[in-house]
Short mmCIF file of C-alpha atoms and ligand atoms in Angstrom, two decimals:
data_model
loop_
_atom_site.label_atom_id
_atom_site.label_comp_id
_atom_site.label_asym_id
_atom_site.label_seq_id
_atom_site.Cartn_x
_atom_site.Cartn_y
_atom_site.Cartn_z
CA UNK A 164 -42.23 12.67 145.83
CA UNK A 165 -41.40 14.27 142.54
CA UNK A 166 -39.53 17.51 141.45
CA UNK A 167 -41.52 19.95 139.35
CA UNK A 168 -40.96 20.96 135.73
CA UNK A 169 -40.85 24.81 134.86
CA UNK A 170 -44.46 24.96 133.80
CA UNK A 171 -45.68 23.63 137.20
CA UNK A 172 -43.34 25.99 139.09
CA UNK A 173 -44.62 29.07 136.92
CA UNK A 174 -48.28 27.92 137.46
CA UNK A 175 -47.77 27.71 141.35
CA UNK A 176 -46.00 31.10 141.35
CA UNK A 177 -49.00 32.82 139.72
CA UNK A 178 -51.67 30.77 141.45
CA UNK A 179 -50.31 31.49 144.97
CA UNK A 180 -49.02 35.10 144.43
CA UNK A 181 -45.27 34.65 144.20
CA UNK A 182 -44.43 36.07 140.68
CA UNK A 183 -46.32 37.61 137.99
CA UNK A 184 -45.36 38.76 134.40
CA UNK A 185 -44.68 42.45 134.39
CA UNK A 186 -47.19 44.57 132.63
CA UNK A 187 -49.33 41.58 132.18
CA UNK A 188 -52.55 43.50 131.53
CA UNK A 189 -50.85 45.00 128.52
CA UNK A 190 -49.56 41.71 127.21
CA UNK A 191 -46.47 41.58 129.45
CA UNK A 192 -42.99 42.54 128.82
CA UNK A 193 -40.39 39.89 127.97
CA UNK A 194 -37.66 39.55 130.64
CA UNK A 195 -39.44 41.43 133.38
CA UNK A 196 -41.25 40.02 136.48
CA UNK A 197 -43.09 41.32 139.55
CA UNK A 198 -42.92 39.59 142.82
CA UNK A 199 -46.36 39.25 144.49
CA UNK A 200 -47.27 39.03 148.22
CA UNK A 201 -45.60 35.64 148.69
CA UNK A 202 -42.79 36.32 146.51
CA UNK A 203 -41.64 39.55 147.99
CA UNK A 204 -41.54 38.05 151.41
CA UNK A 205 -39.53 35.05 150.26
CA UNK A 206 -37.18 37.20 148.47
CA UNK A 207 -36.66 39.44 151.46
CA UNK A 208 -36.21 36.44 153.57
CA UNK A 209 -33.46 35.11 151.22
CA UNK A 210 -31.85 38.62 151.17
CA UNK A 211 -31.76 38.86 154.91
CA UNK A 212 -30.28 35.44 155.25
CA UNK A 213 -27.50 36.36 152.91
CA UNK A 214 -26.88 39.71 154.84
CA UNK A 215 -26.84 38.05 158.05
CA UNK A 216 -24.18 35.53 156.84
CA UNK A 217 -22.10 37.85 154.88
CA UNK A 218 -22.38 41.10 156.99
CA UNK A 219 -23.63 40.38 160.44
CA UNK A 220 -21.77 37.22 161.33
CA UNK A 221 -18.39 38.76 160.45
CA UNK A 222 -16.22 41.39 161.80
CA UNK A 223 -14.59 42.25 158.43
CA UNK A 224 -17.29 43.32 156.19
CA UNK A 225 -19.35 46.44 155.82
CA UNK A 226 -22.55 47.12 153.91
CA UNK A 227 -23.39 49.60 151.18
CA UNK A 228 -26.41 50.57 149.15
CA UNK A 229 -25.45 52.74 146.26
CA UNK A 230 -27.24 54.38 143.37
CA UNK A 231 -28.34 52.35 140.39
CA UNK A 232 -27.81 55.16 137.76
CA UNK A 233 -23.99 54.96 137.09
CA UNK A 234 -21.53 57.46 135.89
CA UNK A 235 -20.64 56.36 132.25
CA UNK A 236 -16.98 56.88 132.98
CA UNK A 237 -17.11 54.19 135.73
CA UNK A 238 -18.41 51.74 133.17
CA UNK A 239 -15.80 52.82 130.55
CA UNK A 240 -12.85 52.25 133.00
CA UNK A 241 -14.47 49.00 134.27
CA UNK A 242 -14.25 47.71 130.59
CA UNK A 243 -18.14 47.28 130.33
CA UNK A 244 -18.44 49.79 127.38
CA UNK A 245 -15.96 47.62 125.29
CA UNK A 246 -16.61 44.15 126.58
CA UNK A 247 -20.00 43.75 128.19
CA UNK A 248 -21.51 42.24 124.97
CA UNK A 249 -23.28 39.19 123.72
CA UNK A 250 -23.08 37.91 120.17
CA UNK A 251 -26.17 38.95 118.26
CA UNK A 252 -27.47 37.33 115.06
CA UNK A 253 -30.35 38.32 113.00
CA UNK A 254 -32.71 36.14 110.96
CA UNK A 255 -32.99 37.90 107.79
CA UNK A 256 -36.39 35.91 106.98
CA UNK A 257 -38.48 36.36 110.22
CA UNK A 258 -36.34 39.25 111.69
CA UNK A 259 -35.98 37.66 115.11
CA UNK A 260 -32.83 38.17 116.77
CA UNK A 261 -30.83 35.46 118.90
CA UNK A 262 -27.68 35.01 120.91
CA UNK A 263 -25.20 33.30 118.61
CA UNK A 264 -23.93 31.09 121.43
CA UNK A 265 -27.27 29.94 122.31
CA UNK A 266 -28.04 28.46 118.91
CA UNK A 267 -27.79 24.73 118.55
CA UNK A 268 -27.48 24.82 114.77
CA UNK A 269 -27.01 27.36 111.93
CA UNK A 270 -30.74 27.54 111.51
CA UNK A 271 -33.11 30.09 112.74
CA UNK A 272 -34.87 28.42 115.84
CA UNK A 273 -38.10 30.46 115.16
CA UNK A 274 -38.67 29.82 111.35
CA UNK A 275 -35.89 27.32 110.25
CA UNK A 276 -34.31 29.70 107.76
CA UNK A 277 -30.45 29.24 107.18
CA UNK A 278 -30.33 33.14 106.34
CA UNK A 279 -28.79 34.45 109.46
CA UNK A 280 -26.43 37.39 109.80
CA UNK A 281 -22.90 36.84 111.02
CA UNK A 282 -22.68 37.45 114.90
CA UNK A 283 -21.91 40.86 115.85
CA UNK A 284 -21.45 42.28 119.56
CA UNK A 285 -24.43 43.74 121.21
CA UNK A 286 -23.89 45.71 124.52
CA UNK A 287 -26.25 44.71 127.13
CA UNK A 288 -26.22 48.00 129.14
CA UNK A 289 -29.30 50.10 129.31
CA UNK A 290 -28.75 53.83 128.91
CA UNK A 291 -30.98 56.76 130.16
CA UNK A 292 -30.58 60.42 130.61
CA UNK A 293 -30.20 62.34 133.91
CA UNK A 294 -31.88 65.60 134.19
CA UNK A 295 -34.38 67.23 131.76
CA UNK A 296 -32.04 67.61 128.63
CA UNK A 297 -31.64 64.41 126.67
CA UNK A 298 -28.31 64.84 124.96
CA UNK A 299 -24.88 63.11 125.13
CA UNK A 300 -23.74 65.06 128.18
CA UNK A 301 -26.52 63.79 130.38
CA UNK A 302 -26.58 60.00 129.66
CA UNK A 303 -25.85 57.39 132.48
CA UNK A 304 -26.18 53.75 132.57
CA UNK A 305 -28.45 51.48 134.70
CA UNK A 306 -25.74 49.35 136.40
CA UNK A 307 -25.13 46.01 134.87
CA UNK A 308 -23.77 44.75 138.18
CA UNK A 309 -23.64 46.16 141.80
CA UNK A 310 -19.87 45.72 142.04
CA UNK A 311 -18.71 48.92 140.39
CA UNK A 312 -20.42 50.97 142.95
CA UNK A 313 -18.43 49.15 145.60
CA UNK A 314 -15.27 49.82 143.87
CA UNK A 315 -16.03 53.45 143.47
CA UNK A 316 -16.82 53.88 147.24
CA UNK A 317 -13.66 51.98 148.34
CA UNK A 318 -12.04 55.04 149.58
CA UNK A 319 -15.13 56.41 151.30
CA UNK A 320 -15.57 53.30 153.19
CA UNK A 321 -11.87 52.82 154.05
CA UNK A 322 -11.83 56.40 155.31
CA UNK A 323 -15.00 56.17 157.53
CA UNK A 324 -14.60 52.61 158.69
CA UNK A 325 -10.72 52.28 159.06
CA UNK A 326 -10.31 48.83 157.83
CA UNK A 327 -7.20 46.81 157.20
CA UNK A 328 -6.83 43.88 154.76
CA UNK A 329 -8.67 41.47 154.46
CA UNK A 330 -11.94 43.23 154.47
CA UNK A 331 -15.18 43.16 152.38
CA UNK A 332 -17.97 45.54 151.16
CA UNK A 333 -21.34 43.83 150.77
CA UNK A 334 -24.33 45.10 148.67
CA UNK A 335 -27.74 43.84 147.57
CA UNK A 336 -29.41 45.63 144.85
CA UNK A 337 -30.89 45.83 141.28
CA UNK A 338 -28.99 45.21 138.03
CA UNK A 339 -30.04 45.58 134.46
CA UNK A 340 -28.99 43.74 131.41
CA UNK A 341 -30.68 44.07 128.04
CA UNK A 342 -30.55 40.35 127.50
CA UNK A 343 -31.06 39.31 123.82
CA UNK A 344 -33.08 36.27 124.53
CA UNK A 345 -34.56 36.52 128.13
CA UNK A 346 -35.72 32.94 129.08
CA UNK A 347 -36.43 30.26 131.47
CA UNK A 348 -38.95 32.27 133.76
CA UNK A 349 -36.91 34.34 136.17
CA UNK A 350 -33.57 32.70 135.43
CA UNK A 351 -32.49 35.07 132.58
CA UNK A 352 -34.22 38.47 132.99
CA UNK A 353 -33.57 42.01 132.17
CA UNK A 354 -33.94 43.44 135.58
CA UNK A 355 -32.83 41.45 138.50
CA UNK A 356 -31.20 41.67 141.91
CA UNK A 357 -27.71 40.65 142.91
CA UNK A 358 -26.09 39.92 146.24
CA UNK A 359 -22.38 40.80 145.97
CA UNK A 360 -19.36 40.92 148.34
CA UNK A 361 -16.18 42.35 147.13
CA UNK A 362 -13.60 40.87 149.43
CA UNK A 363 -10.14 42.78 149.46
CA UNK A 364 -7.18 40.77 150.15
CA UNK A 365 -3.40 40.97 149.97
CA UNK A 366 -2.00 40.15 146.58
CA UNK A 367 -0.51 36.66 146.92
CA UNK A 368 -3.35 35.50 149.37
CA UNK A 369 -6.02 35.63 146.61
CA UNK A 370 -5.89 32.13 145.55
CA UNK A 371 -6.29 30.79 149.11
CA UNK A 372 -9.25 33.31 149.77
CA UNK A 373 -10.89 32.42 146.46
CA UNK A 374 -10.93 28.60 147.38
CA UNK A 375 -12.33 29.58 150.85
CA UNK A 376 -15.04 31.65 149.60
CA UNK A 377 -16.12 28.87 146.93
CA UNK A 378 -16.49 26.36 149.74
CA UNK A 379 -18.39 28.80 151.96
CA UNK A 380 -20.83 29.63 149.20
CA UNK A 381 -21.43 25.98 148.37
CA UNK A 382 -22.13 25.46 152.08
CA UNK A 383 -24.41 28.51 152.33
CA UNK A 384 -26.72 27.44 149.53
CA UNK A 385 -27.17 24.09 151.33
CA UNK A 386 -28.09 25.98 154.62
CA UNK A 387 -30.79 27.54 152.66
CA UNK A 388 -32.43 24.16 151.99
CA UNK A 389 -30.76 23.14 148.64
CA UNK A 390 -29.92 19.49 148.61
CA UNK A 391 -26.16 18.82 148.04
CA UNK A 392 -26.85 16.73 144.99
CA UNK A 393 -28.43 19.59 143.31
CA UNK A 394 -25.25 21.68 143.32
CA UNK A 395 -22.05 21.45 141.36
CA UNK A 396 -18.86 23.62 141.17
CA UNK A 397 -17.80 24.59 137.68
CA UNK A 398 -14.18 25.87 137.06
CA UNK A 399 -14.89 28.35 134.22
CA UNK A 400 -12.49 27.84 131.34
CA UNK A 401 -10.11 30.60 130.23
CA UNK A 402 -12.06 31.14 127.05
CA UNK A 403 -15.31 31.84 128.99
CA UNK A 404 -14.13 33.95 131.78
CA UNK A 405 -15.23 37.48 132.31
CA UNK A 406 -12.63 40.45 131.18
CA UNK A 407 -11.89 41.21 134.80
CA UNK A 408 -11.25 37.79 136.03
CA UNK A 409 -8.04 35.78 136.78
CA UNK A 410 -10.24 32.62 137.69
CA UNK A 411 -13.84 31.96 138.37
CA UNK A 412 -15.70 29.21 139.87
CA UNK A 413 -19.42 29.07 139.33
CA UNK A 414 -21.84 27.40 141.77
CA UNK A 415 -24.14 25.52 139.41
CA UNK A 416 -27.61 24.39 140.25
CA UNK A 417 -29.94 21.89 138.61
CA UNK A 418 -32.61 24.23 137.55
CA UNK A 419 -35.73 22.75 135.95
CA UNK A 420 -34.42 23.57 132.50
CA UNK A 421 -30.75 22.13 133.27
CA UNK A 422 -27.66 22.60 135.22
CA UNK A 423 -26.81 26.36 135.21
CA UNK A 424 -24.98 29.17 137.09
CA UNK A 425 -26.67 30.15 140.39
CA UNK A 426 -23.56 32.14 141.60
CA UNK A 427 -20.16 33.07 140.37
CA UNK A 428 -17.16 33.51 142.65
CA UNK A 429 -14.31 35.51 140.67
CA UNK A 430 -10.84 36.38 141.54
CA UNK A 431 -10.93 39.84 140.11
CA UNK A 432 -7.41 40.52 141.05
CA UNK A 433 -6.61 44.46 141.16
CA UNK A 434 -8.28 44.99 137.80
CA UNK A 435 -11.11 47.17 138.99
CA UNK A 436 -9.40 49.26 141.62
CA UNK A 437 -6.51 49.60 139.26
CA UNK A 438 -8.64 50.65 136.38
CA UNK A 439 -10.56 53.34 138.40
CA UNK A 440 -7.27 54.71 139.46
CA UNK A 441 -5.59 54.90 135.95
CA UNK A 442 -4.98 58.52 134.97
CA UNK A 443 -5.74 59.37 131.26
CA UNK A 444 -6.09 62.58 129.87
CA UNK A 445 -8.73 61.84 127.12
CA UNK A 446 -11.22 59.13 126.84
CA UNK A 447 -13.99 58.24 124.29
CA UNK A 448 -17.36 57.62 125.78
CA UNK A 449 -20.22 57.19 123.35
CA UNK A 450 -18.14 58.29 120.47
CA UNK A 451 -17.40 61.47 122.31
CA UNK A 452 -13.94 62.57 123.45
CA UNK A 453 -14.08 63.93 127.05
CA UNK A 454 -11.04 65.73 128.53
CA UNK A 455 -9.66 65.28 131.93
CA UNK A 456 -12.55 63.85 133.41
CA UNK A 457 -10.77 60.87 134.88
CA UNK A 458 -10.77 59.74 138.49
CA UNK A 459 -7.71 60.83 140.48
CA UNK A 460 -8.67 59.12 143.57
CA UNK A 461 -6.22 56.55 144.79
CA UNK A 462 -8.07 53.24 145.28
CA UNK A 463 -5.39 51.70 147.52
CA UNK A 464 -4.67 50.87 151.21
CA UNK A 465 -1.51 51.84 153.13
CA UNK A 466 0.05 48.77 155.10
CA UNK A 467 0.41 50.15 158.72
CA UNK A 468 3.80 48.36 159.07
CA UNK A 469 5.67 48.88 155.91
CA UNK A 470 3.80 52.14 154.99
CA UNK A 471 3.60 50.85 151.49
CA UNK A 472 0.54 51.36 149.30
CA UNK A 473 -1.27 48.26 148.17
CA UNK A 474 -3.88 47.91 145.51
CA UNK A 475 -5.77 44.90 146.82
CA UNK A 476 -6.85 41.95 145.02
CA UNK A 477 -10.53 41.20 145.02
CA UNK A 478 -12.51 38.02 145.62
CA UNK A 479 -16.08 38.35 144.48
CA UNK A 480 -18.99 35.89 145.39
CA UNK A 481 -21.84 37.30 143.16
CA UNK A 482 -25.22 35.65 143.61
CA UNK A 483 -28.56 36.33 141.77
CA UNK A 484 -31.42 36.84 144.10
CA UNK A 485 -33.96 35.69 141.47
CA UNK A 486 -32.06 32.70 140.45
CA UNK A 487 -31.85 32.03 144.11
CA UNK A 488 -35.63 32.22 144.47
CA UNK A 489 -36.04 30.04 141.58
CA UNK A 490 -33.54 27.32 142.79
CA UNK A 491 -35.22 27.40 146.38
CA UNK A 492 -38.70 27.09 144.93
CA UNK A 493 -37.64 24.21 142.83
CA UNK A 494 -35.89 22.39 145.77
CA UNK A 495 -38.74 22.94 148.03
CA UNK A 496 -41.62 21.95 145.70
CA UNK A 497 -42.93 18.35 146.34
CA UNK A 498 -46.02 16.43 145.34
CA UNK A 499 -46.58 13.98 147.92
CA UNK A 500 -48.96 10.79 147.60
CA UNK A 501 -50.67 10.43 150.72
CA UNK A 502 -51.87 7.34 152.40
CA UNK A 503 -55.43 7.76 151.02
CA UNK A 504 -54.12 7.82 147.49
CA UNK A 505 -54.62 11.56 146.97
CA UNK A 506 -51.85 14.09 146.40
CA UNK A 507 -50.83 17.25 147.97
CA UNK A 508 -48.42 19.87 146.81
CA UNK A 509 -46.21 21.24 149.45
CA UNK A 510 -43.38 23.79 149.57
CA UNK A 511 -40.89 22.46 152.14
CA UNK A 512 -39.08 25.74 152.63
CA UNK A 513 -36.76 26.29 155.60
CA UNK A 514 -38.81 28.09 158.13
CA UNK A 515 -36.65 31.38 157.90
CA UNK A 516 -37.36 31.53 154.20
CA UNK A 517 -41.09 30.88 154.47
CA UNK A 518 -43.19 33.91 153.27
CA UNK A 519 -45.90 33.30 156.09
CA UNK A 520 -44.37 31.91 159.46
CA UNK A 521 -47.86 31.02 160.87
CA UNK A 522 -51.39 31.28 159.49
CA UNK A 523 -54.23 31.61 162.19
CA UNK A 524 -57.35 30.12 160.91
CA UNK A 525 -60.64 30.68 162.48
CA UNK A 526 -62.82 27.58 162.20
CA UNK A 527 -66.07 29.47 161.46
CA UNK A 528 -65.68 32.90 159.81
CA UNK A 529 -69.36 33.98 160.60
CA UNK A 530 -68.78 33.50 164.31
CA UNK A 531 -67.99 36.58 166.18
CA UNK A 532 -66.34 34.99 169.14
CA UNK A 533 -64.07 32.84 167.08
CA UNK A 534 -63.18 35.61 164.67
CA UNK A 535 -62.20 38.10 167.38
CA UNK A 536 -60.20 35.44 169.23
CA UNK A 537 -58.29 34.57 166.11
CA UNK A 538 -57.72 38.25 165.23
CA UNK A 539 -56.25 38.96 168.62
CA UNK A 540 -54.10 35.72 168.44
CA UNK A 541 -52.77 36.89 165.10
CA UNK A 542 -51.96 40.44 166.44
CA UNK A 543 -50.24 38.91 169.54
CA UNK A 544 -48.06 36.42 167.38
CA UNK A 545 -47.07 39.14 164.91
CA UNK A 546 -45.56 41.01 167.91
CA UNK A 547 -43.24 38.18 168.39
CA UNK A 548 -41.37 39.65 165.24
CA UNK A 549 -40.25 36.14 163.76
CA UNK A 550 -41.95 37.22 160.37
CA UNK A 551 -45.37 37.55 158.90
CA UNK A 552 -48.37 36.05 160.96
CA UNK A 553 -51.50 35.96 158.73
CA UNK A 554 -55.25 35.58 159.54
CA UNK A 555 -56.44 33.10 156.94
CA UNK A 556 -60.27 33.72 156.14
CA UNK A 557 -60.37 32.52 152.59
CA UNK A 558 -61.98 29.15 152.76
CA UNK A 559 -62.71 26.17 154.74
CA UNK A 560 -60.11 24.48 156.97
CA UNK A 561 -59.04 21.87 154.48
CA UNK A 562 -58.73 24.31 151.56
CA UNK A 563 -56.78 26.64 154.02
CA UNK A 564 -54.43 23.87 154.94
CA UNK A 565 -53.90 23.14 151.13
CA UNK A 566 -53.11 26.76 150.38
CA UNK A 567 -50.69 27.05 153.02
CA UNK A 568 -48.87 23.87 152.25
CA UNK A 569 -48.47 25.30 148.66
CA UNK A 570 -46.91 28.50 149.98
CA UNK A 571 -44.85 26.64 152.44
CA UNK A 572 -46.35 27.99 155.81
CA UNK A 573 -44.66 25.83 158.50
CA UNK A 574 -47.46 26.19 160.93
CA UNK A 575 -51.19 26.58 160.83
CA UNK A 576 -52.93 27.54 164.14
CA UNK A 577 -56.77 26.83 164.23
CA UNK A 578 -59.23 28.59 166.59
CA UNK A 579 -62.43 26.81 167.16
CA UNK A 580 -65.21 26.39 169.60
CA UNK A 581 -63.01 24.64 172.16
CA UNK A 582 -60.59 27.61 172.16
CA UNK A 583 -63.70 29.84 173.57
CA UNK A 584 -63.95 27.30 176.44
CA UNK A 585 -60.45 26.37 177.46
CA UNK A 586 -57.88 28.82 175.58
CA UNK A 587 -56.41 25.94 173.51
CA UNK A 588 -55.74 25.78 169.84
CA UNK A 589 -54.49 23.16 167.38
CA UNK A 590 -51.27 23.69 165.74
CA UNK A 591 -50.70 21.77 162.55
CA UNK A 592 -47.14 21.16 161.16
CA UNK A 593 -46.72 21.55 157.34
CA UNK A 594 -44.40 18.61 156.92
CA UNK A 595 -45.92 15.83 159.00
CA UNK A 596 -49.40 17.12 158.94
CA UNK A 597 -49.50 16.16 162.65
CA UNK A 598 -51.76 18.20 164.94
CA UNK A 599 -51.22 19.08 168.48
CA UNK A 600 -53.57 20.90 170.92
CA UNK A 601 -51.87 23.43 172.99
CA UNK A 602 -52.63 26.21 175.38
CA UNK A 603 -52.51 29.73 174.02
CA UNK A 604 -50.11 30.72 176.71
CA UNK A 605 -47.46 28.07 175.44
CA UNK A 606 -47.97 28.99 171.76
CA UNK A 607 -45.40 31.57 171.51
CA UNK A 608 -42.51 29.59 173.02
CA UNK A 609 -43.48 26.71 170.93
CA UNK A 610 -43.56 28.50 167.67
CA UNK A 611 -40.42 30.51 168.50
CA UNK A 612 -38.50 27.33 169.15
CA UNK A 613 -39.90 25.40 166.18
CA UNK A 614 -39.18 28.40 163.95
CA UNK A 615 -35.76 28.65 165.12
N1 GAP B 715 -20.21 41.23 139.36
C1 GAP B 715 -20.09 39.98 138.77
C2 GAP B 715 -21.14 39.56 137.99
O1 GAP B 715 -22.04 40.36 137.73
P1 GAP B 715 -22.10 37.56 136.59
O2 GAP B 715 -21.89 36.08 136.62
O3 GAP B 715 -22.50 38.38 135.31
O4 GAP B 715 -21.20 38.43 137.54
C3 GAP B 715 -23.62 37.34 138.89
O5 GAP B 715 -23.57 37.89 137.45
C4 GAP B 715 -24.90 36.59 138.99
O6 GAP B 715 -25.91 37.30 138.78
C5 GAP B 715 -25.09 35.30 138.41
O7 GAP B 715 -24.57 34.17 138.88
C6 GAP B 715 -26.56 35.19 138.27
O8 GAP B 715 -27.02 34.53 139.44
C7 GAP B 715 -27.07 36.56 138.40
N2 GAP B 715 -27.36 36.99 136.93
C8 GAP B 715 -26.60 37.51 135.89
N3 GAP B 715 -27.33 37.71 134.77
C9 GAP B 715 -28.59 37.51 135.19
C10 GAP B 715 -29.90 37.79 134.45
N4 GAP B 715 -29.90 38.09 133.13
N5 GAP B 715 -31.06 37.44 135.02
C11 GAP B 715 -31.07 36.88 136.21
N6 GAP B 715 -29.91 36.73 137.11
C12 GAP B 715 -28.68 37.10 136.45
#
């Protein structure tokens, strides 16, 4: 068995309907991708697994789904206006732009020229206007992280859900960064999704909680099918750490292009809640001085015993959905050599992540009896609600098996002539390729137990 390179993964994703270049019919847009029929299922399954772990399995976490367009002052006080930058250099000869910290030499990677500008900070946030008038009063940002909306809703959630420390707020949603050099397929893109938890703790307990969340997150990625030797933890050194963090540990994954960050777990201290509570009379946003528009909401929690107000510290496990999908596809992708010397490509996805849980395949697609039996069986299995069940009518049985191996369908159920006589079907296991003949009346329980 061999692991894929990036080209093989990209090719599988396109061929089997996982991921397409965005705007492909117009030549595509760099750093933007669309998730196709298989991709959207895999992505939703991964998000559901994260939500189940971070929200449903706990008593101390609440969910949130906040707006993407973000008040500019929020991103002023969060420090993003000043510091959310990458160092940009221009090649004066070919006019291409690069991230200075991604250059391996003082030469332009495109044309080899040494005539490069000095690095200058480039802010990664996208701006847009809210409402019909495009002026400085109407601008807003597309959020660069989901986290800020959690901080801004801290009091709302505290008031409505009466929490005490420690507790968390979880959110999954889109984030946008105008990356200078998007690259490596869906690894570094301009529009992506994050799964973020802001876990509020008492100052002084933060370092213990940080360690605990790092361990939990390393374990969780393994429970999603990632081999332990594909993961590493990286203690981010002080000179690389984000402006809001006291300490950050990254969960690193061996992507096809190298060992890189899959998730970051930061100790954000009281930086964000503190910043949003600061009272200032004037502030400058977008070169414009705004008077008295600061937040006066107190983002703090009262200790029920001492009655003292505490600004909690925050531990933040922040994972990228797109990077998660890439890692999971990479780990699941196998090319197996069979006994007869042929090869097969198979995605050995954990059943809960598989886009299709079961494919029902009619042996003859031009036979009315077999077709109606297969359709009825698909509808019956779909009602079990363990995920998508598909009627596969696109080819012969061998091709159908190969196709479903490549999208990671754990089970294929074939309806044939014998089914019409004795109500039995064959069930084929993706990983062993073994086939059993079972009665339709036993199928639901069998699939349910194997998918669980
Ligand atoms: N709220 C903290 C935060 O946003 P980050 O390390 O900048 O921290 C968290 O981002 C995660 O979001 C990363 O670990 C990565 O998985 C994902 N991510 C960040 N930038 C990305 C990009 N341009 N494309 C895809 N995923 C990205």
